[in-house]
């Protein structure tokens, strides 16, 4: 007689993966404690949701809020942004960091205008086909803007699931297939509840189940949390990646872009040379900006933000 196959952890047949006991307390908590953020208001629409998702990648809400408001005031529809030079998107991005996101958002706006008559598509596959849109962003827009049933896995959600269901302090450095299976297994069956669950589990990770100094006493599912019930074992996986900035090429790129953003016209090589003393690193950073399409070299040693 063949022994029954043991389900893999986090798989659809794993009893621990059933999210039913988690749904109501997390959604009820969200209904009471969710932050009033502009992209969560009905007036934001799908475009507002998409802009927020681009801006919030690796950037905290407090830094995003003022730039988001200015962006939507200037470009309330994708076609408004698509009509401008991509360099204007980079300029308006300001100091949010990772400015390639501005170019990707501009590219997505142009594609939405060309392919979908200026309306952000609701179909997940069409969202995924837009330039600069990955699996996470497509799922987030479909879920948050259109109330669809998708697994939305950002860092906060992954941490909540790792602790509450898997029983470990932190998720892997990169999203795994097992995490995706678990997220799908945890989704409520009904679309509206699934969309609410996606937003609620994300907010729980942002406000309560944080990376450091988690507030278990405020958590609506603390009594069910596998990690807490196991005594909060310390992380024993690969070292978690830390982010450094001072002295890196990222810092140099940021300073070079700041000069170009503030300039009314092209900037000379001599002016850019003033932002960083080490010439090899400065040249490498500038070359990288050019290669990424964030800076356009002109004749006579001049540079500007991209015009096309």
mmCIF file of N, CA, C and O in Angstrom, residues 68-159:
data_model
loop_
_atom_site.group_PDB
_atom_site.id
_atom_site.type_symbol
_atom_site.label_atom_id
_atom_site.label_comp_id
_atom_site.label_asym_id
_atom_site.label_seq_id
_atom_site.Cartn_x
_atom_site.Cartn_y
_atom_site.Cartn_z
ATOM 1 N N UNK A 68 3.034 62.545 -4.976
ATOM 2 C CA UNK A 68 1.830 61.958 -5.565
ATOM 3 C C UNK A 68 0.783 63.029 -5.845
ATOM 4 O O UNK A 68 0.199 63.080 -6.934
ATOM 5 N N UNK A 69 0.540 63.892 -4.873
ATOM 6 C CA UNK A 69 -0.468 64.945 -5.038
ATOM 7 C C UNK A 69 -0.099 65.886 -6.186
ATOM 8 O O UNK A 69 -0.950 66.261 -7.006
ATOM 9 N N UNK A 70 1.170 66.260 -6.261
ATOM 10 C CA UNK A 70 1.617 67.148 -7.330
ATOM 11 C C UNK A 70 1.510 66.472 -8.697
ATOM 12 O O UNK A 70 1.138 67.098 -9.697
ATOM 13 N N UNK A 71 1.860 65.188 -8.719
ATOM 14 C CA UNK A 71 1.836 64.425 -9.966
ATOM 15 C C UNK A 71 0.418 64.363 -10.529
ATOM 16 O O UNK A 71 0.186 64.639 -11.712
ATOM 17 N N UNK A 72 -0.560 63.995 -9.681
ATOM 18 C CA UNK A 72 -1.940 63.853 -10.144
ATOM 19 C C UNK A 72 -2.567 65.202 -10.490
ATOM 20 O O UNK A 72 -3.438 65.283 -11.360
ATOM 21 N N UNK A 73 -2.115 66.257 -9.821
ATOM 22 C CA UNK A 73 -2.618 67.583 -10.180
ATOM 23 C C UNK A 73 -2.131 67.984 -11.566
ATOM 24 O O UNK A 73 -2.861 68.622 -12.339
ATOM 25 N N UNK A 74 -0.905 67.595 -11.895
ATOM 26 C CA UNK A 74 -0.337 67.954 -13.195
ATOM 27 C C UNK A 74 -0.770 67.001 -14.299
ATOM 28 O O UNK A 74 -1.032 67.426 -15.431
ATOM 29 N N UNK A 75 -0.846 65.707 -13.968
ATOM 30 C CA UNK A 75 -1.168 64.681 -14.954
ATOM 31 C C UNK A 75 -2.318 63.816 -14.441
ATOM 32 O O UNK A 75 -2.106 62.677 -14.008
ATOM 33 N N UNK A 76 -3.548 64.323 -14.474
ATOM 34 C CA UNK A 76 -4.672 63.578 -13.908
ATOM 35 C C UNK A 76 -5.068 62.338 -14.703
ATOM 36 O O UNK A 76 -5.787 61.483 -14.193
ATOM 37 N N UNK A 77 -4.592 62.230 -15.945
ATOM 38 C CA UNK A 77 -4.865 61.043 -16.768
ATOM 39 C C UNK A 77 -3.587 60.580 -17.449
ATOM 40 O O UNK A 77 -2.662 61.375 -17.648
ATOM 41 N N UNK A 78 -3.524 59.315 -17.814
ATOM 42 C CA UNK A 78 -2.327 58.823 -18.492
ATOM 43 C C UNK A 78 -1.948 59.630 -19.724
ATOM 44 O O UNK A 78 -0.764 59.879 -19.973
ATOM 45 N N UNK A 79 -2.954 60.067 -20.497
ATOM 46 C CA UNK A 79 -2.664 60.815 -21.719
ATOM 47 C C UNK A 79 -1.958 62.137 -21.429
ATOM 48 O O UNK A 79 -1.155 62.607 -22.239
ATOM 49 N N UNK A 80 -2.244 62.719 -20.269
ATOM 50 C CA UNK A 80 -1.589 63.981 -19.906
ATOM 51 C C UNK A 80 -0.097 63.769 -19.706
ATOM 52 O O UNK A 80 0.721 64.592 -20.125
ATOM 53 N N UNK A 81 0.258 62.675 -19.066
ATOM 54 C CA UNK A 81 1.676 62.367 -18.870
ATOM 55 C C UNK A 81 2.329 61.953 -20.181
ATOM 56 O O UNK A 81 3.447 62.381 -20.493
ATOM 57 N N UNK A 82 1.633 61.141 -20.966
ATOM 58 C CA UNK A 82 2.198 60.660 -22.234
ATOM 59 C C UNK A 82 2.509 61.806 -23.185
ATOM 60 O O UNK A 82 3.418 61.700 -24.014
ATOM 61 N N UNK A 83 1.784 62.923 -23.076
ATOM 62 C CA UNK A 83 1.996 64.055 -23.970
ATOM 63 C C UNK A 83 3.254 64.842 -23.642
ATOM 64 O O UNK A 83 3.700 65.667 -24.441
ATOM 65 N N UNK A 84 3.831 64.586 -22.479
ATOM 66 C CA UNK A 84 5.040 65.302 -22.049
ATOM 67 C C UNK A 84 6.288 64.482 -22.378
ATOM 68 O O UNK A 84 6.228 63.263 -22.569
ATOM 69 N N UNK A 85 7.431 65.147 -22.414
ATOM 70 C CA UNK A 85 8.704 64.445 -22.595
ATOM 71 C C UNK A 85 8.982 63.576 -21.371
ATOM 72 O O UNK A 85 8.619 63.957 -20.246
ATOM 73 N N UNK A 86 9.610 62.422 -21.553
ATOM 74 C CA UNK A 86 9.913 61.570 -20.397
ATOM 75 C C UNK A 86 10.784 62.267 -19.359
ATOM 76 O O UNK A 86 10.697 61.972 -18.164
ATOM 77 N N UNK A 87 11.598 63.218 -19.802
ATOM 78 C CA UNK A 87 12.424 63.950 -18.857
ATOM 79 C C UNK A 87 11.611 64.736 -17.853
ATOM 80 O O UNK A 87 12.053 64.969 -16.718
ATOM 81 N N UNK A 88 10.397 65.151 -18.240
ATOM 82 C CA UNK A 88 9.534 65.866 -17.301
ATOM 83 C C UNK A 88 9.057 64.940 -16.192
ATOM 84 O O UNK A 88 8.861 65.369 -15.052
ATOM 85 N N UNK A 89 8.856 63.666 -16.520
ATOM 86 C CA UNK A 89 8.496 62.692 -15.493
ATOM 87 C C UNK A 89 9.647 62.517 -14.513
ATOM 88 O O UNK A 89 9.451 62.449 -13.293
ATOM 89 N N UNK A 90 10.867 62.461 -15.034
ATOM 90 C CA UNK A 90 12.041 62.341 -14.175
ATOM 91 C C UNK A 90 12.182 63.583 -13.296
ATOM 92 O O UNK A 90 12.490 63.487 -12.100
ATOM 93 N N UNK A 91 11.915 64.747 -13.849
ATOM 94 C CA UNK A 91 12.016 65.990 -13.090
ATOM 95 C C UNK A 91 10.986 66.005 -11.953
ATOM 96 O O UNK A 91 11.288 66.341 -10.822
ATOM 97 N N UNK A 92 9.755 65.628 -12.287
ATOM 98 C CA UNK A 92 8.687 65.658 -11.288
ATOM 99 C C UNK A 92 8.852 64.574 -10.231
ATOM 100 O O UNK A 92 8.304 64.684 -9.137
ATOM 101 N N UNK A 93 9.616 63.540 -10.565
ATOM 102 C CA UNK A 93 9.851 62.453 -9.614
ATOM 103 C C UNK A 93 10.611 62.958 -8.388
ATOM 104 O O UNK A 93 10.499 62.403 -7.294
ATOM 105 N N UNK A 94 11.397 64.000 -8.592
ATOM 106 C CA UNK A 94 12.114 64.613 -7.477
ATOM 107 C C UNK A 94 13.081 63.659 -6.811
ATOM 108 O O UNK A 94 13.837 62.947 -7.468
ATOM 109 N N UNK A 95 13.001 63.601 -5.489
ATOM 110 C CA UNK A 95 13.950 62.804 -4.708
ATOM 111 C C UNK A 95 13.335 61.514 -4.166
ATOM 112 O O UNK A 95 13.730 61.028 -3.105
ATOM 113 N N UNK A 96 12.370 60.972 -4.897
ATOM 114 C CA UNK A 96 11.765 59.708 -4.450
ATOM 115 C C UNK A 96 12.740 58.539 -4.547
ATOM 116 O O UNK A 96 12.546 57.517 -3.906
ATOM 117 N N UNK A 97 13.776 58.677 -5.359
ATOM 118 C CA UNK A 97 14.737 57.591 -5.516
ATOM 119 C C UNK A 97 14.323 56.613 -6.612
ATOM 120 O O UNK A 97 13.169 56.587 -7.046
ATOM 121 N N UNK A 98 15.279 55.821 -7.068
ATOM 122 C CA UNK A 98 15.052 54.841 -8.130
ATOM 123 C C UNK A 98 14.276 55.497 -9.291
ATOM 124 O O UNK A 98 13.163 55.085 -9.634
ATOM 125 N N UNK A 99 14.861 56.535 -9.914
ATOM 126 C CA UNK A 99 14.118 57.332 -10.900
ATOM 127 C C UNK A 99 13.753 56.588 -12.176
ATOM 128 O O UNK A 99 12.940 57.098 -12.957
ATOM 129 N N UNK A 100 14.302 55.410 -12.400
ATOM 130 C CA UNK A 100 13.868 54.645 -13.564
ATOM 131 C C UNK A 100 12.380 54.340 -13.493
ATOM 132 O O UNK A 100 11.728 54.106 -14.518
ATOM 133 N N UNK A 101 11.838 54.351 -12.263
ATOM 134 C CA UNK A 101 10.401 54.141 -12.117
ATOM 135 C C UNK A 101 9.619 55.236 -12.837
ATOM 136 O O UNK A 101 8.533 54.992 -13.363
ATOM 137 N N UNK A 102 10.158 56.458 -12.844
ATOM 138 C CA UNK A 102 9.480 57.559 -13.541
ATOM 139 C C UNK A 102 9.418 57.291 -15.039
ATOM 140 O O UNK A 102 8.381 57.534 -15.683
ATOM 141 N N UNK A 103 10.520 56.801 -15.610
ATOM 142 C CA UNK A 103 10.514 56.477 -17.038
ATOM 143 C C UNK A 103 9.559 55.335 -17.336
ATOM 144 O O UNK A 103 8.856 55.337 -18.361
ATOM 145 N N UNK A 104 9.509 54.347 -16.448
ATOM 146 C CA UNK A 104 8.607 53.210 -16.670
ATOM 147 C C UNK A 104 7.151 53.652 -16.586
ATOM 148 O O UNK A 104 6.306 53.192 -17.362
ATOM 149 N N UNK A 105 6.858 54.537 -15.640
ATOM 150 C CA UNK A 105 5.492 55.035 -15.523
ATOM 151 C C UNK A 105 5.115 55.856 -16.752
ATOM 152 O O UNK A 105 3.986 55.765 -17.252
ATOM 153 N N UNK A 106 6.050 56.644 -17.256
ATOM 154 C CA UNK A 106 5.797 57.393 -18.488
ATOM 155 C C UNK A 106 5.547 56.437 -19.642
ATOM 156 O O UNK A 106 4.621 56.643 -20.455
ATOM 157 N N UNK A 107 6.347 55.386 -19.746
ATOM 158 C CA UNK A 107 6.145 54.397 -20.808
ATOM 159 C C UNK A 107 4.803 53.694 -20.690
ATOM 160 O O UNK A 107 4.125 53.445 -21.696
ATOM 161 N N UNK A 108 4.385 53.380 -19.463
ATOM 162 C CA UNK A 108 3.085 52.750 -19.261
ATOM 163 C C UNK A 108 1.962 53.696 -19.663
ATOM 164 O O UNK A 108 0.975 53.286 -20.292
ATOM 165 N N UNK A 109 2.105 54.984 -19.327
ATOM 166 C CA UNK A 109 1.090 55.974 -19.692
ATOM 167 C C UNK A 109 0.957 56.090 -21.207
ATOM 168 O O UNK A 109 -0.156 56.190 -21.743
ATOM 169 N N UNK A 110 2.097 56.070 -21.898
ATOM 170 C CA UNK A 110 2.060 56.151 -23.358
ATOM 171 C C UNK A 110 1.360 54.935 -23.955
ATOM 172 O O UNK A 110 0.554 55.052 -24.891
ATOM 173 N N UNK A 111 1.654 53.752 -23.405
ATOM 174 C CA UNK A 111 1.021 52.530 -23.915
ATOM 175 C C UNK A 111 -0.472 52.510 -23.611
ATOM 176 O O UNK A 111 -1.282 52.074 -24.437
ATOM 177 N N UNK A 112 -0.865 52.982 -22.438
ATOM 178 C CA UNK A 112 -2.288 53.047 -22.084
ATOM 179 C C UNK A 112 -3.018 53.979 -23.043
ATOM 180 O O UNK A 112 -4.128 53.699 -23.499
ATOM 181 N N UNK A 113 -2.382 55.098 -23.369
ATOM 182 C CA UNK A 113 -2.987 56.067 -24.278
ATOM 183 C C UNK A 113 -3.125 55.480 -25.674
ATOM 184 O O UNK A 113 -4.165 55.640 -26.338
ATOM 185 N N UNK A 114 -2.104 54.769 -26.115
ATOM 186 C CA UNK A 114 -2.097 54.227 -27.480
ATOM 187 C C UNK A 114 -2.979 52.998 -27.614
ATOM 188 O O UNK A 114 -3.724 52.858 -28.597
ATOM 189 N N UNK A 115 -2.913 52.103 -26.619
ATOM 190 C CA UNK A 115 -3.590 50.806 -26.763
ATOM 191 C C UNK A 115 -4.998 50.778 -26.176
ATOM 192 O O UNK A 115 -5.835 49.971 -26.586
ATOM 193 N N UNK A 116 -5.252 51.615 -25.164
ATOM 194 C CA UNK A 116 -6.497 51.478 -24.409
ATOM 195 C C UNK A 116 -7.296 52.778 -24.319
ATOM 196 O O UNK A 116 -8.105 52.949 -23.403
ATOM 197 N N UNK A 117 -7.056 53.675 -25.258
ATOM 198 C CA UNK A 117 -7.827 54.903 -25.302
ATOM 199 C C UNK A 117 -7.661 55.787 -24.081
ATOM 200 O O UNK A 117 -8.530 56.613 -23.779
ATOM 201 N N UNK A 118 -6.550 55.637 -23.364
ATOM 202 C CA UNK A 118 -6.267 56.489 -22.223
ATOM 203 C C UNK A 118 -6.822 55.991 -20.906
ATOM 204 O O UNK A 118 -6.656 56.657 -19.874
ATOM 205 N N UNK A 119 -7.486 54.825 -20.912
ATOM 206 C CA UNK A 119 -8.032 54.259 -19.676
ATOM 207 C C UNK A 119 -7.173 53.080 -19.222
ATOM 208 O O UNK A 119 -6.873 52.174 -20.014
ATOM 209 N N UNK A 120 -6.809 53.072 -17.944
ATOM 210 C CA UNK A 120 -6.027 51.960 -17.400
ATOM 211 C C UNK A 120 -6.852 50.682 -17.529
ATOM 212 O O UNK A 120 -7.987 50.618 -17.045
ATOM 213 N N UNK A 121 -6.333 49.661 -18.203
ATOM 214 C CA UNK A 121 -7.140 48.446 -18.402
ATOM 215 C C UNK A 121 -7.413 47.724 -17.087
ATOM 216 O O UNK A 121 -6.630 47.803 -16.148
ATOM 217 N N UNK A 122 -8.538 47.038 -17.050
ATOM 218 C CA UNK A 122 -8.882 46.262 -15.856
ATOM 219 C C UNK A 122 -8.421 44.816 -15.972
ATOM 220 O O UNK A 122 -8.294 44.119 -14.960
ATOM 221 N N UNK A 123 -8.173 44.361 -17.181
ATOM 222 C CA UNK A 123 -7.765 42.971 -17.400
ATOM 223 C C UNK A 123 -6.324 42.763 -16.925
ATOM 224 O O UNK A 123 -5.418 43.507 -17.311
ATOM 225 N N UNK A 124 -6.113 41.742 -16.107
ATOM 226 C CA UNK A 124 -4.789 41.498 -15.529
ATOM 227 C C UNK A 124 -3.739 41.263 -16.612
ATOM 228 O O UNK A 124 -2.620 41.783 -16.524
ATOM 229 N N UNK A 125 -4.083 40.495 -17.629
ATOM 230 C CA UNK A 125 -3.118 40.201 -18.691
ATOM 231 C C UNK A 125 -2.753 41.471 -19.460
ATOM 232 O O UNK A 125 -1.599 41.663 -19.850
ATOM 233 N N UNK A 126 -3.720 42.353 -19.680
ATOM 234 C CA UNK A 126 -3.426 43.609 -20.373
ATOM 235 C C UNK A 126 -2.571 44.523 -19.501
ATOM 236 O O UNK A 126 -1.691 45.235 -20.014
ATOM 237 N N UNK A 127 -2.816 44.528 -18.221
ATOM 238 C CA UNK A 127 -1.961 45.297 -17.314
ATOM 239 C C UNK A 127 -0.537 44.775 -17.358
ATOM 240 O O UNK A 127 0.426 45.541 -17.431
ATOM 241 N N UNK A 128 -0.403 43.466 -17.316
ATOM 242 C CA UNK A 128 0.921 42.847 -17.303
ATOM 243 C C UNK A 128 1.679 43.102 -18.601
ATOM 244 O O UNK A 128 2.913 43.124 -18.622
ATOM 245 N N UNK A 129 0.942 43.342 -19.683
ATOM 246 C CA UNK A 129 1.580 43.584 -20.982
ATOM 247 C C UNK A 129 2.081 45.012 -21.127
ATOM 248 O O UNK A 129 2.814 45.318 -22.074
ATOM 249 N N UNK A 130 1.715 45.897 -20.200
ATOM 250 C CA UNK A 130 2.187 47.275 -20.284
ATOM 251 C C UNK A 130 3.673 47.356 -19.935
ATOM 252 O O UNK A 130 4.142 46.615 -19.062
ATOM 253 N N UNK A 131 4.423 48.234 -20.574
ATOM 254 C CA UNK A 131 5.845 48.364 -20.229
ATOM 255 C C UNK A 131 6.004 48.854 -18.791
ATOM 256 O O UNK A 131 5.251 49.710 -18.317
ATOM 257 N N UNK A 132 6.974 48.273 -18.115
ATOM 258 C CA UNK A 132 7.256 48.687 -16.748
ATOM 259 C C UNK A 132 6.347 48.089 -15.697
ATOM 260 O O UNK A 132 6.472 48.398 -14.510
ATOM 261 N N UNK A 133 5.400 47.234 -16.096
ATOM 262 C CA UNK A 133 4.457 46.622 -15.160
ATOM 263 C C UNK A 133 4.844 45.164 -14.932
ATOM 264 O O UNK A 133 4.868 44.369 -15.874
ATOM 265 N N UNK A 134 5.136 44.830 -13.688
ATOM 266 C CA UNK A 134 5.439 43.451 -13.337
ATOM 267 C C UNK A 134 4.247 42.782 -12.687
ATOM 268 O O UNK A 134 3.163 43.358 -12.565
ATOM 269 N N UNK A 135 4.449 41.557 -12.230
ATOM 270 C CA UNK A 135 3.369 40.772 -11.644
ATOM 271 C C UNK A 135 2.752 41.474 -10.442
ATOM 272 O O UNK A 135 1.523 41.528 -10.295
ATOM 273 N N UNK A 136 3.596 42.025 -9.565
ATOM 274 C CA UNK A 136 3.054 42.681 -8.379
ATOM 275 C C UNK A 136 2.166 43.862 -8.755
ATOM 276 O O UNK A 136 1.035 43.992 -8.279
ATOM 277 N N UNK A 137 2.663 44.772 -9.600
ATOM 278 C CA UNK A 137 1.914 45.980 -9.933
ATOM 279 C C UNK A 137 0.621 45.640 -10.663
ATOM 280 O O UNK A 137 -0.431 46.250 -10.409
ATOM 281 N N UNK A 138 0.664 44.667 -11.583
ATOM 282 C CA UNK A 138 -0.547 44.266 -12.292
ATOM 283 C C UNK A 138 -1.590 43.744 -11.313
ATOM 284 O O UNK A 138 -2.778 44.101 -11.395
ATOM 285 N N UNK A 139 -1.167 42.911 -10.375
ATOM 286 C CA UNK A 139 -2.105 42.358 -9.387
ATOM 287 C C UNK A 139 -2.635 43.456 -8.475
ATOM 288 O O UNK A 139 -3.824 43.473 -8.126
ATOM 289 N N UNK A 140 -1.765 44.390 -8.080
ATOM 290 C CA UNK A 140 -2.182 45.461 -7.175
ATOM 291 C C UNK A 140 -3.212 46.364 -7.837
ATOM 292 O O UNK A 140 -4.230 46.725 -7.219
ATOM 293 N N UNK A 141 -2.984 46.761 -9.082
ATOM 294 C CA UNK A 141 -3.936 47.636 -9.768
ATOM 295 C C UNK A 141 -5.260 46.907 -9.995
ATOM 296 O O UNK A 141 -6.341 47.469 -9.760
ATOM 297 N N UNK A 142 -5.197 45.662 -10.439
ATOM 298 C CA UNK A 142 -6.427 44.899 -10.667
ATOM 299 C C UNK A 142 -7.216 44.721 -9.375
ATOM 300 O O UNK A 142 -8.454 44.786 -9.371
ATOM 301 N N UNK A 143 -6.507 44.530 -8.283
ATOM 302 C CA UNK A 143 -7.164 44.311 -6.987
ATOM 303 C C UNK A 143 -7.673 45.608 -6.383
ATOM 304 O O UNK A 143 -8.856 45.749 -6.058
ATOM 305 N N UNK A 144 -6.773 46.593 -6.224
ATOM 306 C CA UNK A 144 -7.124 47.816 -5.493
ATOM 307 C C UNK A 144 -8.011 48.758 -6.313
ATOM 308 O O UNK A 144 -8.847 49.465 -5.756
ATOM 309 N N UNK A 145 -7.811 48.788 -7.635
ATOM 310 C CA UNK A 145 -8.594 49.696 -8.466
ATOM 311 C C UNK A 145 -9.890 49.072 -8.964
ATOM 312 O O UNK A 145 -10.900 49.761 -9.113
ATOM 313 N N UNK A 146 -9.851 47.759 -9.207
ATOM 314 C CA UNK A 146 -10.993 47.109 -9.837
ATOM 315 C C UNK A 146 -11.636 46.023 -8.978
ATOM 316 O O UNK A 146 -12.578 45.363 -9.426
ATOM 317 N N UNK A 147 -11.141 45.833 -7.753
ATOM 318 C CA UNK A 147 -11.773 44.894 -6.831
ATOM 319 C C UNK A 147 -11.700 43.447 -7.252
ATOM 320 O O UNK A 147 -12.575 42.643 -6.901
ATOM 321 N N UNK A 148 -10.658 43.074 -7.980
ATOM 322 C CA UNK A 148 -10.540 41.703 -8.462
ATOM 323 C C UNK A 148 -9.796 40.813 -7.459
ATOM 324 O O UNK A 148 -9.191 41.295 -6.509
ATOM 325 N N UNK A 149 -9.846 39.531 -7.708
ATOM 326 C CA UNK A 149 -9.250 38.537 -6.810
ATOM 327 C C UNK A 149 -7.855 38.143 -7.307
ATOM 328 O O UNK A 149 -7.721 37.348 -8.232
ATOM 329 N N UNK A 150 -6.838 38.736 -6.697
ATOM 330 C CA UNK A 150 -5.454 38.431 -7.057
ATOM 331 C C UNK A 150 -4.602 38.406 -5.794
ATOM 332 O O UNK A 150 -4.871 39.146 -4.839
ATOM 333 N N UNK A 151 -3.571 37.600 -5.798
ATOM 334 C CA UNK A 151 -2.601 37.594 -4.704
ATOM 335 C C UNK A 151 -1.654 38.765 -4.904
ATOM 336 O O UNK A 151 -0.958 38.844 -5.917
ATOM 337 N N UNK A 152 -1.647 39.690 -3.958
ATOM 338 C CA UNK A 152 -0.817 40.894 -4.047
ATOM 339 C C UNK A 152 0.291 40.759 -3.008
ATOM 340 O O UNK A 152 0.068 40.919 -1.814
ATOM 341 N N UNK A 153 1.482 40.473 -3.478
ATOM 342 C CA UNK A 153 2.588 40.123 -2.577
ATOM 343 C C UNK A 153 3.653 41.208 -2.551
ATOM 344 O O UNK A 153 4.580 41.179 -3.354
ATOM 345 N N UNK A 154 3.536 42.151 -1.643
ATOM 346 C CA UNK A 154 4.641 43.077 -1.422
ATOM 347 C C UNK A 154 5.410 42.631 -0.183
ATOM 348 O O UNK A 154 5.111 41.600 0.433
ATOM 349 N N UNK A 155 6.420 43.399 0.203
ATOM 350 C CA UNK A 155 7.269 43.011 1.336
ATOM 351 C C UNK A 155 6.458 42.885 2.615
ATOM 352 O O UNK A 155 6.679 41.962 3.415
ATOM 353 N N UNK A 156 5.522 43.796 2.831
ATOM 354 C CA UNK A 156 4.723 43.758 4.055
ATOM 355 C C UNK A 156 3.848 42.512 4.124
ATOM 356 O O UNK A 156 3.751 41.855 5.160
ATOM 357 N N UNK A 157 3.180 42.187 3.024
ATOM 358 C CA UNK A 157 2.310 41.010 2.984
ATOM 359 C C UNK A 157 3.136 39.742 3.179
ATOM 360 O O UNK A 157 2.739 38.832 3.931
ATOM 361 N N UNK A 158 4.269 39.665 2.518
ATOM 362 C CA UNK A 158 5.119 38.477 2.637
ATOM 363 C C UNK A 158 5.557 38.272 4.082
ATOM 364 O O UNK A 158 5.632 37.139 4.566
ATOM 365 N N UNK A 159 5.849 39.374 4.788
ATOM 366 C CA UNK A 159 6.273 39.255 6.189
ATOM 367 C C UNK A 159 5.121 38.774 7.069
ATOM 368 O O UNK A 159 5.313 37.929 7.951
#
